XYZ file of C-alpha atoms in Angstrom:
652
model
C 22.221 36.089 8.509
C 22.108 32.288 8.381
C 20.436 30.706 5.854
C 16.613 29.275 7.254
C 16.699 25.201 6.492
C 14.820 24.709 3.393
C 13.329 21.091 4.246
C 9.991 20.597 3.629
C 7.867 22.549 6.148
C 6.140 19.600 8.263
C 9.069 16.807 8.288
C 9.067 15.765 12.227
C 12.922 15.229 13.093
C 13.678 11.291 12.732
C 10.172 9.953 13.343
C 11.159 6.232 14.377
C 9.609 3.474 11.390
C 8.538 0.272 12.339
C 7.114 -1.987 9.577
C 5.025 -4.788 10.581
C 4.676 -7.246 8.079
C 2.195 -10.333 8.964
C 3.225 -13.941 7.346
C 1.271 -17.172 7.122
C 2.709 -20.208 4.593
C 4.132 -17.967 2.025
C 8.311 -18.437 3.134
C 9.821 -17.633 0.222
C 7.902 -14.280 -0.844
C 8.681 -13.285 2.925
C 11.973 -13.030 2.863
C 11.603 -11.033 -0.685
C 9.515 -8.817 1.440
C 12.000 -8.812 4.009
C 15.100 -8.221 1.419
C 12.854 -5.196 -0.195
C 13.015 -3.904 2.979
C 16.649 -3.666 3.908
C 17.027 -2.019 0.250
C 15.032 0.817 1.553
C 16.309 4.400 0.766
C 15.551 5.005 4.198
C 15.623 2.228 6.601
C 12.897 1.640 8.729
C 14.822 1.240 12.174
C 13.283 -2.244 13.186
C 10.736 -5.234 11.717
C 8.403 -6.510 13.611
C 7.539 -10.262 11.443
C 4.178 -12.001 13.050
C 4.334 -15.798 12.100
C 0.970 -16.870 11.764
C 1.085 -19.947 12.954
C 3.227 -21.219 9.428
C 4.167 -24.460 9.474
C 6.282 -24.519 6.057
C 9.022 -23.713 7.808
C 8.506 -19.590 7.634
C 10.004 -19.216 11.549
C 13.151 -20.612 10.818
C 13.567 -18.876 7.263
C 13.314 -15.611 9.183
C 15.915 -16.364 11.824
C 18.022 -17.078 9.010
C 17.865 -13.816 7.003
C 17.627 -11.877 10.367
C 21.341 -13.020 11.501
C 23.092 -11.459 8.159
C 20.218 -8.484 7.927
C 21.630 -5.055 8.699
C 18.204 -4.344 10.549
C 17.137 -5.012 13.749
C 14.222 -8.000 13.490
C 11.611 -9.063 16.107
C 10.112 -12.176 15.217
C 6.645 -12.551 16.832
C 5.580 -16.357 16.127
C 1.545 -16.955 16.924
C 0.202 -20.546 18.223
C -2.743 -20.236 16.241
C -3.405 -18.564 12.929
C -5.266 -15.144 13.792
C -5.823 -13.936 10.373
C -4.966 -10.458 8.619
C -6.806 -8.778 11.340
C -5.350 -10.285 13.953
C -1.979 -10.636 13.067
C -1.622 -6.844 12.071
C -3.097 -5.860 15.769
C -0.338 -8.150 16.983
C 2.221 -6.571 15.164
C 1.464 -3.406 15.984
C 0.832 -3.256 19.454
C 4.404 -4.627 19.766
C 5.546 -2.389 17.149
C 3.572 0.768 20.144
C 4.319 -0.904 23.284
C 7.549 -2.633 23.362
C 9.715 -0.759 20.006
C 8.318 2.885 20.581
C 7.354 3.627 17.163
C 6.170 6.960 15.702
C 4.916 5.537 12.742
C 3.655 1.829 11.750
C 4.749 0.882 8.084
C 2.210 -2.540 7.708
C 2.191 -4.939 4.653
C 1.357 -8.641 3.795
C 4.164 -11.107 2.916
C 3.746 -11.098 -0.581
C 4.332 -7.547 -0.540
C 7.640 -6.303 -2.155
C 8.496 -2.422 -1.640
C 10.578 -1.118 -4.370
C 13.639 1.276 -2.862
C 12.229 4.225 -2.682
C 8.943 3.377 -1.428
C 9.204 4.246 2.377
C 10.877 7.329 1.270
C 8.901 8.302 -1.542
C 5.902 8.127 1.593
C 7.359 9.892 4.482
C 7.546 12.649 2.234
C 4.047 12.457 1.451
C 2.945 12.140 5.012
C 4.969 15.277 5.902
C 4.126 17.861 3.161
C 0.267 17.096 3.784
C 0.463 16.024 7.351
C -1.572 12.955 6.532
C -1.972 10.294 9.923
C -2.254 8.018 6.693
C -0.413 6.709 3.563
C -0.917 4.304 1.438
C 1.461 2.951 -1.888
C 0.774 2.433 -4.966
C -0.178 -0.866 -5.273
C 1.201 -2.369 -8.581
C 1.429 -6.379 -9.802
C 4.570 -8.444 -10.896
C 4.351 -6.856 -14.782
C 3.645 -3.170 -13.298
C -0.220 -3.043 -13.978
C -1.983 -1.390 -10.904
C -3.378 -4.420 -8.839
C -7.137 -3.841 -8.762
C -6.918 -5.431 -5.084
C -5.427 -2.721 -3.358
C -6.794 0.596 -4.943
C -7.166 3.261 -2.169
C -11.143 4.827 -2.011
C -10.719 8.259 -2.810
C -12.370 10.661 -0.280
C -15.552 12.287 -1.373
C -15.653 16.164 -0.932
C -12.239 16.652 0.925
C -11.965 20.209 1.946
C -10.098 22.385 -0.463
C -7.657 23.039 1.866
C -6.896 18.992 2.184
C -7.079 18.901 -1.604
C -4.658 21.587 -1.934
C -2.406 20.178 0.133
C -2.531 16.427 -1.538
C -2.078 18.006 -4.982
C 0.756 19.929 -3.928
C 2.444 16.898 -3.279
C 1.227 14.880 -6.119
C -0.955 12.929 -4.306
C -4.751 12.278 -3.828
C -6.910 12.225 0.016
C -7.951 8.729 0.537
C -11.190 6.990 2.692
C -9.746 3.927 2.855
C -6.682 1.764 2.294
C -5.577 -1.729 2.101
C -2.922 -3.821 4.291
C -0.672 -3.077 1.349
C 1.265 -1.177 2.242
C 0.541 1.534 4.630
C 1.978 4.133 6.822
C 0.041 4.940 9.630
C 0.837 7.531 12.809
C 1.307 5.192 16.238
C -0.848 8.182 17.844
C -3.548 7.776 15.400
C -3.566 4.205 15.977
C -3.389 4.986 20.277
C -5.904 7.184 19.508
C -8.180 4.957 18.213
C -7.211 1.610 18.499
C -5.987 -1.694 17.047
C -7.246 -3.489 13.991
C -10.495 -5.483 14.980
C -8.760 -8.894 15.290
C -12.377 -10.557 15.567
C -12.280 -9.693 11.648
C -10.536 -12.947 11.306
C -9.781 -11.971 6.989
C -11.296 -9.659 4.702
C -12.388 -5.995 5.921
C -10.211 -5.857 8.775
C -8.150 -2.475 6.966
C -11.172 -1.175 5.331
C -12.658 -0.855 8.853
C -9.171 -0.240 10.591
C -8.299 2.354 8.084
C -11.747 4.762 7.875
C -11.394 4.068 11.204
C -8.597 6.503 11.342
C -9.500 8.311 8.759
C -13.240 9.441 9.714
C -12.154 12.750 10.557
C -8.335 12.756 9.665
C -6.397 13.378 7.073
C -5.171 9.911 4.657
C -3.643 10.236 1.262
C -2.834 8.045 -1.551
C 1.108 8.815 -2.583
C 1.967 7.448 -6.014
C 5.240 7.936 -5.716
C 5.405 5.444 -3.140
C 5.652 2.172 -4.973
C 5.284 -2.141 -3.852
C 4.683 -4.695 -5.895
C 1.580 -6.818 -4.566
C 2.763 -10.285 -5.842
C -0.095 -12.331 -5.832
C -0.595 -15.648 -7.639
C -2.752 -13.620 -10.032
C -4.142 -10.703 -11.478
C -7.696 -10.113 -10.141
C -9.449 -7.414 -7.946
C -11.783 -8.375 -4.992
C -14.657 -10.161 -6.899
C -12.448 -12.998 -7.681
C -14.261 -16.071 -6.543
C -13.606 -16.279 -2.933
C -14.953 -19.753 -2.506
C -15.768 -20.221 1.695
C -13.951 -17.085 2.651
C -17.078 -15.313 0.851
C -18.296 -15.680 4.796
C -15.901 -13.224 6.444
C -16.507 -10.501 3.990
C -20.325 -10.779 4.073
C -19.718 -11.750 8.356
C -17.638 -8.554 7.947
C -18.920 -5.996 6.181
C -22.543 -6.856 7.808
C -20.117 -6.044 11.300
C -19.060 -2.601 9.517
C -22.287 -1.500 8.298
C -24.279 -1.621 11.249
C -22.029 -2.020 14.720
C -19.336 0.530 13.728
C -19.581 4.432 13.033
C -16.018 4.955 11.009
C -18.642 5.757 7.598
C -21.010 8.511 8.501
C -25.090 7.795 6.867
C -24.092 8.507 3.170
C -20.900 6.611 2.883
C -22.848 3.893 4.240
C -25.124 3.862 1.807
C -22.646 4.551 -1.116
C -20.768 1.471 0.278
C -23.373 -0.491 1.137
C -24.684 -0.013 -2.418
C -21.291 -1.197 -4.196
C -20.973 -3.993 -1.661
C -24.318 -5.358 -2.377
C -23.732 -4.837 -6.744
C -20.279 -6.499 -6.520
C -21.481 -10.052 -4.129
C -24.253 -9.983 -7.218
C -20.812 -10.284 -9.610
C -19.290 -12.268 -7.528
C -22.560 -14.951 -7.756
C -23.293 -14.533 -11.538
C -19.438 -14.927 -12.250
C -18.672 -17.923 -9.801
C -18.451 -21.762 -10.634
C -19.654 -22.812 -7.358
C -22.630 -20.489 -6.796
C -23.542 -22.990 -3.955
C -20.665 -22.186 -1.631
C -21.234 -18.827 -1.962
C -24.848 -18.620 -1.132
C -24.180 -20.690 1.787
C -21.415 -18.478 3.158
C -23.583 -15.891 2.251
C -26.381 -17.696 5.231
C -23.738 -18.305 7.537
C -21.970 -14.765 7.473
C -25.197 -13.299 7.590
C -26.452 -14.991 10.923
C -22.524 -14.880 12.617
C -23.169 -11.178 12.277
C -25.872 -11.342 14.369
C -23.738 -11.847 17.643
C -21.266 -8.813 18.547
C -17.523 -9.158 17.462
C -15.607 -9.980 20.168
C -12.788 -7.511 21.807
C -9.121 -7.421 20.455
C -7.959 -8.146 23.742
C -10.051 -11.214 24.246
C -9.480 -12.636 20.472
C -5.875 -12.622 21.248
C -5.824 -14.060 24.542
C -3.831 -16.815 25.715
C -0.836 -15.139 23.494
C 1.372 -15.008 26.372
C 3.597 -11.500 25.223
C 1.358 -10.628 22.979
C -1.927 -10.648 24.864
C 0.594 -8.487 27.209
C 0.938 -5.797 23.996
C -2.650 -5.831 23.051
C -3.705 -5.279 26.359
C -1.129 -2.429 27.104
C -2.583 -0.627 24.197
C -5.860 -0.778 24.568
C -6.306 0.363 27.524
C -4.061 3.184 26.901
C -7.193 4.044 24.215
C -8.895 5.394 26.892
C -12.642 4.417 25.425
C -14.383 1.902 26.398
C -16.686 1.224 23.112
C -13.860 0.408 21.662
C -11.830 -2.194 24.297
C -16.010 -3.656 23.866
C -15.792 -4.036 20.550
C -18.705 -1.059 19.393
C -18.935 1.880 17.616
C -17.637 4.784 19.788
C -13.910 4.509 18.082
C -12.186 7.871 17.475
C -13.735 7.994 14.166
C -17.031 8.035 15.501
C -18.933 11.883 16.407
C -20.443 9.938 19.516
C -23.624 11.830 21.217
C -22.921 15.506 19.961
C -26.388 16.298 22.037
C -24.645 14.818 25.585
C -23.737 18.374 27.547
C -21.571 15.832 29.473
C -19.437 14.309 26.593
C -16.110 17.261 27.044
C -15.860 15.615 30.985
C -16.235 12.396 29.350
C -13.714 9.470 28.601
C -13.079 10.042 25.358
C -10.416 8.849 21.803
C -8.218 11.443 22.386
C -6.957 9.899 25.917
C -3.949 8.270 23.958
C -1.595 8.052 26.596
C -3.922 7.800 29.594
C -3.051 9.266 33.089
C 0.085 9.271 34.081
C 1.645 8.085 37.141
C 1.815 10.751 39.821
C 4.206 13.591 39.647
C 5.000 12.036 36.157
C 4.618 14.831 32.849
C 4.837 14.269 30.153
C 6.878 15.920 27.552
C 5.795 18.706 25.037
C 6.096 20.885 22.705
C 5.000 24.868 21.919
C 3.669 25.573 18.787
C 3.929 29.593 17.834
C 3.186 30.413 14.366
C 4.482 33.984 13.052
C 3.425 35.906 10.351
C 4.496 38.790 8.025
C 2.297 41.428 10.507
C 3.790 40.393 13.613
C 6.546 42.718 15.472
C 10.016 40.913 16.269
C 10.213 42.238 19.591
C 6.537 40.926 20.527
C 7.636 37.678 19.596
C 11.111 37.816 21.119
C 8.936 38.175 24.495
C 6.178 35.648 23.521
C 9.327 32.975 23.016
C 10.810 34.516 26.396
C 7.421 34.185 28.397
C 7.195 30.089 27.131
C 10.362 29.134 28.102
C 12.938 31.411 30.212
C 10.205 32.557 32.347
C 8.077 29.130 32.773
C 8.097 27.106 36.294
C 8.207 24.315 33.661
C 9.762 24.482 30.890
C 8.449 22.831 27.494
C 10.441 20.621 26.233
C 10.500 22.150 22.305
C 9.476 24.891 20.554
C 8.157 25.251 17.267
C 8.140 27.948 15.300
C 6.032 27.727 12.175
C 7.047 31.042 9.416
C 3.898 31.517 7.679
C 5.250 32.803 4.443
C 7.671 36.070 4.182
C 8.713 37.779 6.787
C 10.207 41.260 6.999
C 13.738 41.144 7.461
C 13.678 42.421 11.561
C 11.489 39.049 11.844
C 13.310 36.698 10.002
C 16.813 37.116 11.747
C 15.777 36.543 14.823
C 13.889 33.296 13.582
C 17.078 32.640 12.709
C 18.566 33.241 15.786
C 16.563 31.279 17.678
C 16.707 28.370 15.550
C 19.978 28.763 15.888
C 20.611 29.268 19.397
C 17.473 28.037 21.146
C 15.406 30.225 24.212
C 16.819 29.586 27.774
C 17.717 26.348 26.414
C 15.076 25.134 25.063
C 15.729 24.059 21.110
C 13.424 26.279 19.062
C 12.544 24.098 15.670
C 11.855 26.473 12.780
C 8.639 25.331 10.140
C 9.547 27.572 6.856
C 6.430 27.907 5.225
C 7.315 29.309 1.427
C 3.805 31.508 0.893
C 1.231 32.755 3.025
C -1.341 29.688 3.891
C -3.203 31.050 6.892
C -3.589 29.696 10.367
C -5.127 26.770 9.929
C -2.991 24.855 7.184
C 0.446 26.322 9.350
C -1.225 24.676 12.558
C -1.598 21.592 10.694
C 2.008 21.937 9.727
C 3.227 22.545 13.007
C 1.224 20.065 14.777
C 2.968 17.956 12.027
C 6.305 18.857 13.010
C 5.493 18.417 17.038
C 8.227 16.131 18.405
C 5.557 15.526 21.340
C 1.472 14.227 21.566
C 1.051 17.173 23.934
C 1.450 20.217 22.156
C 0.578 23.953 23.814
C -0.843 26.739 21.903
C 1.261 30.213 21.771
C 0.253 33.559 19.457
C 3.299 35.865 18.409
C 2.204 38.799 20.455
C 0.643 36.923 23.660
C 2.620 36.531 27.109
C 2.490 33.264 29.066
C 2.415 33.892 32.818
C 5.136 31.916 34.794
C 2.826 29.289 36.470
C 0.756 28.479 32.644
C 2.561 25.014 32.240
C 2.872 24.012 35.770
C -1.198 23.885 36.153
C -1.866 22.645 32.585
C 0.035 19.746 32.341
C -1.032 18.381 35.451
C -4.323 17.966 34.220
C -3.085 16.665 31.303
C -1.369 13.697 32.687
C -4.128 12.780 34.914
C -5.820 12.055 31.294
C -7.301 15.179 29.388
C -7.083 15.792 26.171
C -7.576 19.376 25.875
C -6.929 21.928 28.405
C -7.767 25.799 28.332
C -7.685 28.762 30.846
C -8.350 32.369 31.507
C -6.702 34.882 29.961
C -6.401 39.090 30.389
C -6.732 41.128 27.275
C -4.144 43.665 27.456
C -4.066 46.763 25.497
C -0.516 49.304 24.893
C 1.342 47.531 27.503
C 1.291 44.296 29.035
C 0.127 45.867 32.486
C -2.475 47.804 30.641
C -5.279 45.232 31.805
C -8.447 45.936 29.579
C -10.940 43.033 30.493
C -10.911 39.128 31.721
C -12.437 36.220 29.444
C -13.106 33.515 32.462
C -13.680 30.322 30.258
C -16.960 27.562 31.373
C -15.574 24.488 33.362
C -16.508 20.763 33.568
C -19.848 19.851 32.473
C -20.403 23.471 31.564
C -17.747 23.178 28.358
C -20.145 21.274 25.959
C -23.194 23.041 26.585
C -21.312 26.319 26.199
C -19.974 25.117 22.793
C -23.760 24.720 21.141
C -23.239 28.550 21.307
C -19.644 30.153 21.307
C -16.502 28.684 21.469
C -15.935 27.292 25.026
C -11.245 27.943 24.912
C -9.227 30.702 24.465
C -7.007 29.265 21.182
C -3.695 31.114 22.540
C -4.274 29.083 26.429
C -4.561 25.703 25.447
C -2.506 22.414 25.714
C -4.161 19.332 23.448
C -2.803 15.951 22.757
C -2.123 15.838 19.398
C -3.401 12.056 18.617
C -7.064 13.790 19.844
C -6.904 16.667 17.348
C -5.534 14.614 14.394
C -8.349 12.107 15.548
C -11.129 14.645 15.382
C -9.561 15.822 11.910
C -7.514 18.653 12.908
C -7.536 22.186 11.931
C -9.849 22.840 9.217
C -9.351 26.692 7.222
C -12.498 28.850 8.307
C -11.020 32.634 8.807
C -10.945 32.918 12.863
C -13.029 29.916 13.297
C -10.797 27.223 12.596
C -10.314 26.576 16.500
C -14.146 27.094 17.104
C -14.947 24.569 14.273
C -12.315 22.096 15.882
C -12.314 22.159 19.310
C -16.751 21.655 18.594
C -15.472 18.567 16.745
C -13.031 16.842 19.562
C -15.876 17.588 21.928
C -18.270 15.487 19.686
C -15.415 12.780 19.168
C -15.708 12.610 22.981
C -12.286 14.236 24.155
C -11.743 14.667 27.813
C -11.746 18.634 28.138
C -10.998 21.345 31.267
C -10.619 24.813 31.982
C -8.562 26.425 33.898
C -10.641 29.543 34.884
C -7.673 31.783 36.248
C -5.687 33.812 33.129
C -3.010 32.103 32.441
C -2.474 34.467 29.203
C -2.311 37.864 28.897
C -4.115 38.315 25.048
C -2.724 41.751 23.265
C -5.859 43.350 22.148
C -3.774 46.707 20.701
C -4.449 50.144 22.812
C -7.426 50.471 21.008
C -9.607 47.537 20.749
C -12.373 48.166 18.499
C -9.642 49.258 15.714
C -7.891 46.310 16.799
C -8.763 42.271 17.411
C -12.730 43.175 17.849
C -12.492 45.069 14.719
C -11.657 41.714 12.814
C -14.568 40.016 14.359
C -17.273 41.760 12.201
C -17.856 42.441 8.744
C -18.706 40.519 5.749
C -15.818 37.522 5.745
C -16.654 37.311 9.247
C -20.318 36.839 8.865
C -19.650 34.087 5.742
C -17.069 32.387 8.010
C -20.271 32.665 10.697
C -22.485 31.056 8.264
C -19.876 28.048 6.689
C -19.404 27.575 10.934
C -23.129 26.892 11.909
C -23.615 24.690 8.855
C -20.786 22.974 9.440
C -21.981 22.270 13.411
C -25.780 21.469 12.270
C -24.980 18.962 9.599
C -22.259 17.176 11.717
C -25.225 16.961 14.328
C -23.330 19.262 17.438
C -26.222 21.659 17.067
C -29.907 21.181 17.071
C -32.289 23.290 14.339
C -33.435 25.325 16.995
C -30.143 26.219 18.114
C -28.498 26.423 14.445
C -31.153 29.340 14.040
C -30.358 30.862 17.581
C -26.653 30.711 16.126
C -27.124 32.126 12.610
C -29.651 35.298 14.041
C -27.449 36.347 17.268
C -23.813 35.526 15.927
C -24.453 36.871 12.518
C -26.253 39.895 13.505
C -22.831 40.071 15.857
C -21.262 40.842 12.788
C -22.396 43.694 11.700
C -22.441 45.596 15.125
C -20.348 48.518 15.001
C -16.900 47.759 16.608
C -16.901 49.892 19.483
C -20.937 48.318 20.264
C -19.350 45.216 19.916
C -16.600 45.598 22.047
C -18.498 46.557 25.011
C -21.417 43.981 24.410
C -18.431 40.720 23.929
C -17.438 41.924 27.526
C -20.272 42.432 28.971
C -21.444 38.459 27.551
C -17.888 37.049 27.499
C -15.134 38.702 29.846
C -15.542 41.003 32.762
C -15.673 44.433 32.375
C -13.874 45.267 35.387
C -10.669 42.815 35.851
C -9.536 41.753 38.900
C -5.686 43.370 39.575
C -3.099 41.615 37.702
C -0.196 40.033 39.530
C 2.863 41.170 38.589
């Protein structure tokens, strides 16, 4: 039997990395940074240098370096100094719009990465499923640089902490632009850095926005040197620039929802303490006081949209407009609080159908469908024959075939299933490549799906269970809805018993505006039927460990974040409940373990504002009590409430 690949489980196939370096009046340091990029053990695929209207010969030095460099380099020369915020917004937009970046590696012109920095950051991303990886930043002499310490994520879920610890990383809540590796899909979902910040706190706002509900880690093995003139932290006397710190922090705390209420209090208090220290230590307090007054006065006016700040810059303006217009959120373009990280209006029943942050790609031209992956997890209890049938149903039998199938092997499996997986990984299925993601131990569905999502090559991903069967028209009907701008599309399903034609029930999901209101009491999607945008899943924080309810929790967060959701009522998947449903699928819905999961779910939904207090009490009483009803009674009750007890004739 061929050896199963032993590579890390979540490594995407050759992600395209574009480094973005923002420069202003530091020609010699910039050349050192570029030389360090060219010395990486894993080279970036391209480099974008944004010259922020330097007058020290920076552009000429970059052109001379690029003429003999081994890296493709794109010099973006800005006619006016747009600050670090404008420079990074312009550079990221160029990397996404013109260089097809999967990942962007952001750094200042005085950042010199050590040779293995990029490779280590990529390993950390692969091992943890993070959308953002921050490097360890040291000064010239090797000391940890106090100016660029990522803030740890307080209260990170256990699964996130364990995944980070296993990779030698730490979950984080924010990071600086010295140096940080970011998923392009997350940027397309949440928007560019806000150019109105000019400088100071632009990186804090951007990274907390991306990490509002997604994973980020600090990777100690990825080391860069921040070659500042002096060694010091952010409370070093800033002089006249203090106005930007005050204005931008005021904007961040009052106009954006990148932080929740607890974090706003925590970081707001820390900010006031730091300002106090800065004032006490300053030798020019009058300058700082004037900056404080001026910054607060400027914060009264709303910040301009990034596209407006960077207007009139030719190709740069076109890049920015292209990326920002594809975000799909009017709030991002207006510079308001409606970023991908915000919870949105959880109480709005219509939120599921509104324009949301997950509409990363926007509608495609008529007739053009996006490439997509199928994500299929397997584990030890799965039957090899049923897995083969499931794979055939999403490949050979489909009217519209996927571009790849990603199979996650959740821990060791029996020999027969192991042989089948090796065969699929070697030969593919009906011309569709099959990629195997082998996990050494059983980690549970949520973690396995996160590993699989990280390994998918495409933003659009279709879910499939290992013992179900997709009808031939499934993808041909769902993909056009995604192409029209949806972020999540589910379908109805047939429940089948002993065989594929043994129909025992039908589940018809809610559609349109009913989805959001229905979600306050019950999962509005049949998980094995969904197709979604990976970027929208990441924007909502991804799958989190919650036995048999990880999907409901994810979908609730996606709805709350403003994702565009839809269901096709027709059954397009055959869902296997077994010959005796009361002893199989429905039996798993009861018991003490599920009751505990139910309580955890309801606490989370209430804490996130998705349900009202009355709805939470109702759900605990009704849904929690349901867990202790005898399995056969539970089966009958579920089908009467959720599915049709007398299904229509199954089409053949």
